[in-house]
Amino acid sequence: MLSQKHLLGLENVKKSDIELLLDTAESFKEIMDRDVKKVPTLRGKSIVNLFYEPSTRTRTSFELAGKYLSADTINFTSSASSVRKGESLKDTAKTLEMMGVDAVIIRHSSSGAASYLTRHVSASVINAGDGTHEHPTQALLDMLTVRERKGTLSGLKVAIIGDILHSRVARSNIFGFTKMGSEVYVAGPSTLMLPDIEQTGAKLAETIEEAVKDADVVIALRIQLERQQKALFPTIREYARLFGLNRDKLALARPDALLLHPGPVNRGIELTSEIIDGPQSVINQQVRSGVAVRMSVLYHLIGGSR
Ligand code: CP
């Protein structure tokens, strides 16, 4: 049984809980292969997707995950809600609380929004990305994708490349992969590097090439222009030339290295189309893992195991 009620990040999740979530996700993939993708596990439970920022993958996969497990899922987008009329997050949370929901999945531009919500609802809260803090289910699906291909996460060299400063995906992946025994290297523009990065457990590489060399896994990050208050690199073209990954840079990794990206990808900027669609890319498999991981998280937080 999972030792917590909420999933706010991976920083404080135990290795055994990560293993449990990944093992369950792996078994749930079988349901996704069926003609009738439905089991009664969460019948009678209700789940709200509370998204204050845009999303394609996370919102849709949480919705599908809930539906495959027979939960009632409701989508709340801030642009089509009373948030437009000035309602606060706390009042929105109280409204959902009175409706009796079992789980609230929240994406918000403020770091800490998911944690804040736990003080105002009795439902389980799942962080679907809060500001630059964490995006735990993204890291879980990345780890599941890699574990399926490599058989283990222990002893792997994982390179995370790009906008580390603004990336909640990078933070969750650093916490997750290091807990599972991988060695995580980060590289990117110095203006987009997290101060004290090594306190997270990651190792700072001087160059992209150093990070990627002999890596088993290469994770490229999206540049997050929406979180940059000022220009932190000269031009997009310059970024692509210096920090984007192409076939030559990827060739420095091990021949069987996997290439991941959380999406949405800016083609030709973070990655060339050639490697996005190439044999080492597991970007499509990540999307599939995303549904299974979210089924697992919902099951363990509001389902039978709890
Ligand atoms: N990776 C990710 O969070 O994608 P979305 O923004 O589409 O949910």
Short mmCIF file of N, CA and C in Angstrom, two decimals, residues 150-258:
data_model
loop_
_atom_site.label_atom_id
_atom_site.label_comp_id
_atom_site.label_asym_id
_atom_site.label_seq_id
_atom_site.Cartn_x
_atom_site.Cartn_y
_atom_site.Cartn_z
N LYS A 150 14.96 -1.05 -20.57
CA LYS A 150 16.28 -1.40 -20.04
C LYS A 150 16.23 -2.51 -18.98
N GLY A 151 15.04 -2.80 -18.49
CA GLY A 151 14.90 -3.85 -17.48
C GLY A 151 15.19 -3.37 -16.07
N THR A 152 15.84 -2.24 -15.94
CA THR A 152 16.20 -1.70 -14.63
C THR A 152 16.42 -0.19 -14.75
N LEU A 153 16.41 0.48 -13.59
CA LEU A 153 16.79 1.90 -13.58
C LEU A 153 18.12 2.06 -12.85
N SER A 154 18.54 1.01 -12.23
CA SER A 154 19.76 1.07 -11.42
C SER A 154 21.00 1.04 -12.32
N GLY A 155 21.94 1.91 -12.02
CA GLY A 155 23.21 1.91 -12.74
C GLY A 155 23.18 2.59 -14.09
N LEU A 156 22.07 3.24 -14.44
CA LEU A 156 21.99 3.92 -15.73
C LEU A 156 22.56 5.33 -15.63
N LYS A 157 23.13 5.81 -16.74
CA LYS A 157 23.48 7.22 -16.83
C LYS A 157 22.35 7.94 -17.57
N VAL A 158 21.76 8.91 -16.90
CA VAL A 158 20.64 9.66 -17.47
C VAL A 158 21.10 11.11 -17.67
N ALA A 159 20.97 11.61 -18.89
CA ALA A 159 21.34 13.00 -19.18
C ALA A 159 20.07 13.82 -19.39
N ILE A 160 19.94 14.92 -18.66
CA ILE A 160 18.77 15.80 -18.84
C ILE A 160 19.30 17.12 -19.40
N ILE A 161 18.76 17.50 -20.55
CA ILE A 161 19.34 18.60 -21.32
C ILE A 161 18.33 19.73 -21.52
N GLY A 162 18.76 20.96 -21.26
CA GLY A 162 17.93 22.11 -21.64
C GLY A 162 17.65 23.08 -20.52
N ASP A 163 16.39 23.51 -20.46
CA ASP A 163 15.96 24.55 -19.52
C ASP A 163 15.68 23.92 -18.15
N ILE A 164 16.75 23.69 -17.40
CA ILE A 164 16.62 23.02 -16.10
C ILE A 164 15.94 23.97 -15.09
N LEU A 165 16.27 25.25 -15.19
CA LEU A 165 15.79 26.24 -14.23
C LEU A 165 14.27 26.24 -14.08
N HIS A 166 13.57 26.20 -15.22
CA HIS A 166 12.11 26.32 -15.17
C HIS A 166 11.40 24.97 -15.21
N SER A 167 12.18 23.88 -15.20
CA SER A 167 11.56 22.60 -15.53
C SER A 167 11.15 21.78 -14.30
N ARG A 168 9.84 21.68 -14.09
CA ARG A 168 9.33 20.79 -13.05
C ARG A 168 9.56 19.33 -13.44
N VAL A 169 9.62 19.08 -14.75
CA VAL A 169 9.90 17.71 -15.21
C VAL A 169 11.31 17.31 -14.81
N ALA A 170 12.27 18.24 -14.97
CA ALA A 170 13.66 17.93 -14.61
C ALA A 170 13.76 17.62 -13.13
N ARG A 171 13.13 18.44 -12.30
CA ARG A 171 13.24 18.23 -10.85
C ARG A 171 12.65 16.86 -10.46
N SER A 172 11.47 16.55 -10.97
CA SER A 172 10.86 15.27 -10.60
C SER A 172 11.71 14.11 -11.12
N ASN A 173 12.25 14.26 -12.33
CA ASN A 173 13.07 13.18 -12.88
C ASN A 173 14.37 13.02 -12.10
N ILE A 174 14.96 14.12 -11.68
CA ILE A 174 16.20 14.00 -10.88
C ILE A 174 15.90 13.23 -9.59
N PHE A 175 14.82 13.64 -8.89
CA PHE A 175 14.49 12.96 -7.63
C PHE A 175 14.17 11.48 -7.88
N GLY A 176 13.39 11.22 -8.93
CA GLY A 176 12.95 9.85 -9.19
C GLY A 176 14.10 8.95 -9.62
N PHE A 177 14.81 9.35 -10.67
CA PHE A 177 15.86 8.48 -11.21
C PHE A 177 16.99 8.26 -10.19
N THR A 178 17.38 9.32 -9.44
CA THR A 178 18.47 9.11 -8.48
C THR A 178 18.03 8.15 -7.36
N LYS A 179 16.77 8.28 -6.94
CA LYS A 179 16.28 7.35 -5.91
C LYS A 179 16.33 5.90 -6.40
N MET A 180 16.10 5.72 -7.69
CA MET A 180 16.06 4.36 -8.24
C MET A 180 17.45 3.87 -8.63
N GLY A 181 18.49 4.65 -8.33
CA GLY A 181 19.86 4.17 -8.54
C GLY A 181 20.51 4.61 -9.83
N SER A 182 19.89 5.52 -10.57
CA SER A 182 20.52 6.05 -11.78
C SER A 182 21.44 7.21 -11.40
N GLU A 183 22.38 7.52 -12.29
CA GLU A 183 23.23 8.69 -12.11
C GLU A 183 22.72 9.75 -13.08
N VAL A 184 22.32 10.89 -12.57
CA VAL A 184 21.69 11.90 -13.43
C VAL A 184 22.65 13.07 -13.65
N TYR A 185 22.90 13.37 -14.92
CA TYR A 185 23.71 14.53 -15.31
C TYR A 185 22.79 15.56 -15.95
N VAL A 186 23.02 16.83 -15.65
CA VAL A 186 22.23 17.88 -16.29
C VAL A 186 23.16 18.83 -17.05
N ALA A 187 22.65 19.38 -18.14
CA ALA A 187 23.42 20.37 -18.90
C ALA A 187 22.45 21.28 -19.64
N GLY A 188 22.90 22.52 -19.83
CA GLY A 188 22.06 23.48 -20.54
C GLY A 188 22.71 24.84 -20.46
N PRO A 189 22.05 25.86 -20.98
CA PRO A 189 22.61 27.20 -20.89
C PRO A 189 22.79 27.60 -19.42
N SER A 190 23.87 28.29 -19.10
CA SER A 190 24.12 28.64 -17.69
C SER A 190 23.02 29.54 -17.14
N THR A 191 22.40 30.32 -18.03
CA THR A 191 21.30 31.19 -17.58
C THR A 191 20.02 30.39 -17.27
N LEU A 192 20.00 29.14 -17.70
CA LEU A 192 18.82 28.30 -17.46
C LEU A 192 19.16 27.12 -16.54
N MET A 193 20.20 27.32 -15.72
CA MET A 193 20.59 26.27 -14.78
C MET A 193 20.10 26.62 -13.39
N LEU A 194 19.61 25.63 -12.69
CA LEU A 194 19.13 25.82 -11.33
C LEU A 194 20.32 26.09 -10.41
N PRO A 195 20.29 27.18 -9.61
CA PRO A 195 21.38 27.38 -8.66
C PRO A 195 21.40 26.18 -7.68
N ASP A 196 22.57 25.80 -7.22
CA ASP A 196 22.70 24.67 -6.29
C ASP A 196 22.09 23.38 -6.85
N ILE A 197 22.23 23.20 -8.14
CA ILE A 197 21.62 22.01 -8.77
C ILE A 197 22.09 20.73 -8.10
N GLU A 198 23.35 20.71 -7.63
CA GLU A 198 23.88 19.45 -7.10
C GLU A 198 23.22 19.05 -5.79
N GLN A 199 22.53 20.02 -5.14
CA GLN A 199 21.78 19.66 -3.93
C GLN A 199 20.58 18.76 -4.24
N THR A 200 20.17 18.74 -5.51
CA THR A 200 19.03 17.88 -5.88
C THR A 200 19.46 16.43 -6.06
N GLY A 201 20.77 16.22 -6.15
CA GLY A 201 21.26 14.85 -6.40
C GLY A 201 21.81 14.70 -7.81
N ALA A 202 21.59 15.71 -8.66
CA ALA A 202 22.11 15.63 -10.04
C ALA A 202 23.56 16.10 -10.09
N LYS A 203 24.26 15.71 -11.16
CA LYS A 203 25.63 16.19 -11.37
C LYS A 203 25.60 17.18 -12.52
N LEU A 204 26.32 18.26 -12.35
CA LEU A 204 26.32 19.30 -13.38
C LEU A 204 27.43 19.02 -14.39
N ALA A 205 27.05 18.86 -15.66
CA ALA A 205 28.04 18.68 -16.73
C ALA A 205 28.37 20.04 -17.32
N GLU A 206 29.62 20.21 -17.71
CA GLU A 206 30.05 21.51 -18.27
C GLU A 206 29.43 21.76 -19.64
N THR A 207 29.25 20.67 -20.39
CA THR A 207 28.73 20.81 -21.76
C THR A 207 27.66 19.76 -22.02
N ILE A 208 26.90 20.00 -23.07
CA ILE A 208 25.89 19.01 -23.50
C ILE A 208 26.60 17.69 -23.83
N GLU A 209 27.75 17.83 -24.52
CA GLU A 209 28.48 16.64 -24.97
C GLU A 209 28.91 15.78 -23.78
N GLU A 210 29.38 16.45 -22.71
CA GLU A 210 29.82 15.71 -21.53
C GLU A 210 28.64 14.96 -20.89
N ALA A 211 27.49 15.64 -20.85
CA ALA A 211 26.31 15.00 -20.25
C ALA A 211 25.86 13.80 -21.08
N VAL A 212 25.87 13.96 -22.39
CA VAL A 212 25.30 12.92 -23.27
C VAL A 212 26.27 11.74 -23.46
N LYS A 213 27.57 12.00 -23.32
CA LYS A 213 28.56 10.94 -23.60
C LYS A 213 28.27 9.67 -22.77
N ASP A 214 28.13 8.57 -23.49
CA ASP A 214 27.90 7.24 -22.88
C ASP A 214 26.61 7.16 -22.06
N ALA A 215 25.69 8.09 -22.29
CA ALA A 215 24.42 8.03 -21.55
C ALA A 215 23.57 6.84 -22.03
N ASP A 216 22.81 6.28 -21.10
CA ASP A 216 21.84 5.23 -21.45
C ASP A 216 20.50 5.86 -21.81
N VAL A 217 20.27 7.04 -21.25
CA VAL A 217 18.99 7.73 -21.44
C VAL A 217 19.27 9.21 -21.62
N VAL A 218 18.67 9.81 -22.65
CA VAL A 218 18.81 11.25 -22.86
C VAL A 218 17.40 11.86 -22.83
N ILE A 219 17.21 12.79 -21.90
CA ILE A 219 15.90 13.45 -21.79
C ILE A 219 16.10 14.92 -22.19
N ALA A 220 15.45 15.31 -23.27
CA ALA A 220 15.50 16.72 -23.69
C ALA A 220 14.28 17.42 -23.12
N LEU A 221 14.46 18.66 -22.71
CA LEU A 221 13.36 19.43 -22.10
C LEU A 221 12.84 20.48 -23.06
N ARG A 222 11.60 20.84 -22.88
CA ARG A 222 11.02 21.94 -23.66
C ARG A 222 11.54 23.26 -23.13
N ILE A 223 11.84 24.21 -24.01
CA ILE A 223 12.18 25.55 -23.51
C ILE A 223 10.86 26.23 -23.12
N GLN A 224 10.88 26.80 -21.93
CA GLN A 224 9.63 27.29 -21.34
C GLN A 224 9.59 28.81 -21.39
N LEU A 225 9.33 29.31 -22.59
CA LEU A 225 9.33 30.76 -22.77
C LEU A 225 8.27 31.42 -21.88
N GLU A 226 7.19 30.70 -21.60
CA GLU A 226 6.11 31.29 -20.80
C GLU A 226 6.53 31.55 -19.36
N ARG A 227 7.63 30.91 -18.89
CA ARG A 227 8.07 31.13 -17.51
C ARG A 227 9.27 32.07 -17.43
N GLN A 228 9.73 32.57 -18.56
CA GLN A 228 10.90 33.44 -18.54
C GLN A 228 10.46 34.89 -18.49
N GLN A 229 10.92 35.59 -17.45
CA GLN A 229 10.54 37.00 -17.29
C GLN A 229 11.35 37.89 -18.24
N LYS A 230 12.55 37.43 -18.60
CA LYS A 230 13.40 38.19 -19.52
C LYS A 230 14.11 37.20 -20.42
N ALA A 231 14.71 37.72 -21.49
CA ALA A 231 15.39 36.84 -22.45
C ALA A 231 16.61 36.20 -21.78
N LEU A 232 16.63 34.88 -21.73
CA LEU A 232 17.73 34.19 -21.06
C LEU A 232 18.70 33.52 -22.04
N PHE A 233 18.40 33.65 -23.33
CA PHE A 233 19.36 33.25 -24.36
C PHE A 233 19.08 34.12 -25.58
N PRO A 234 20.10 34.31 -26.45
CA PRO A 234 19.98 35.34 -27.49
C PRO A 234 18.79 35.13 -28.43
N THR A 235 18.75 33.99 -29.10
CA THR A 235 17.64 33.74 -30.03
C THR A 235 17.33 32.24 -30.00
N ILE A 236 16.15 31.92 -30.50
CA ILE A 236 15.75 30.50 -30.58
C ILE A 236 16.74 29.74 -31.47
N ARG A 237 17.15 30.40 -32.54
CA ARG A 237 18.06 29.75 -33.49
C ARG A 237 19.41 29.42 -32.82
N GLU A 238 19.87 30.39 -32.01
CA GLU A 238 21.12 30.20 -31.26
C GLU A 238 20.96 29.03 -30.28
N TYR A 239 19.83 29.00 -29.60
CA TYR A 239 19.57 27.93 -28.64
C TYR A 239 19.62 26.57 -29.34
N ALA A 240 18.93 26.51 -30.48
CA ALA A 240 18.88 25.23 -31.21
C ALA A 240 20.28 24.79 -31.63
N ARG A 241 21.09 25.75 -32.04
CA ARG A 241 22.45 25.42 -32.52
C ARG A 241 23.32 24.92 -31.37
N LEU A 242 23.24 25.60 -30.23
CA LEU A 242 24.16 25.28 -29.12
C LEU A 242 23.63 24.19 -28.20
N PHE A 243 22.33 24.18 -27.98
CA PHE A 243 21.79 23.30 -26.95
C PHE A 243 20.77 22.29 -27.48
N GLY A 244 20.37 22.42 -28.73
CA GLY A 244 19.47 21.44 -29.31
C GLY A 244 20.23 20.14 -29.58
N LEU A 245 19.49 19.05 -29.58
CA LEU A 245 20.12 17.75 -29.86
C LEU A 245 19.86 17.34 -31.29
N ASN A 246 20.90 16.81 -31.93
CA ASN A 246 20.78 16.30 -33.29
C ASN A 246 21.45 14.93 -33.35
N ARG A 247 21.52 14.38 -34.55
CA ARG A 247 22.06 13.02 -34.69
C ARG A 247 23.50 12.93 -34.18
N ASP A 248 24.31 13.96 -34.47
CA ASP A 248 25.72 13.91 -34.07
C ASP A 248 25.87 13.93 -32.55
N LYS A 249 25.10 14.79 -31.90
CA LYS A 249 25.21 14.85 -30.43
C LYS A 249 24.67 13.55 -29.80
N LEU A 250 23.57 13.05 -30.34
CA LEU A 250 22.99 11.82 -29.79
C LEU A 250 23.94 10.63 -29.99
N ALA A 251 24.76 10.70 -31.04
CA ALA A 251 25.71 9.61 -31.32
C ALA A 251 26.76 9.47 -30.21
N LEU A 252 26.91 10.49 -29.37
CA LEU A 252 27.86 10.40 -28.26
C LEU A 252 27.35 9.46 -27.16
N ALA A 253 26.03 9.30 -27.13
CA ALA A 253 25.44 8.41 -26.11
C ALA A 253 25.71 6.96 -26.52
N ARG A 254 25.34 6.04 -25.64
CA ARG A 254 25.51 4.62 -25.98
C ARG A 254 24.66 4.29 -27.21
N PRO A 255 25.08 3.33 -28.00
CA PRO A 255 24.32 3.02 -29.23
C PRO A 255 22.87 2.63 -28.94
N ASP A 256 22.63 2.04 -27.76
CA ASP A 256 21.26 1.63 -27.43
C ASP A 256 20.56 2.66 -26.53
N ALA A 257 21.07 3.88 -26.51
CA ALA A 257 20.48 4.92 -25.64
C ALA A 257 19.05 5.25 -26.09
N LEU A 258 18.24 5.59 -25.12
CA LEU A 258 16.86 6.00 -25.40
C LEU A 258 16.75 7.51 -25.37
#
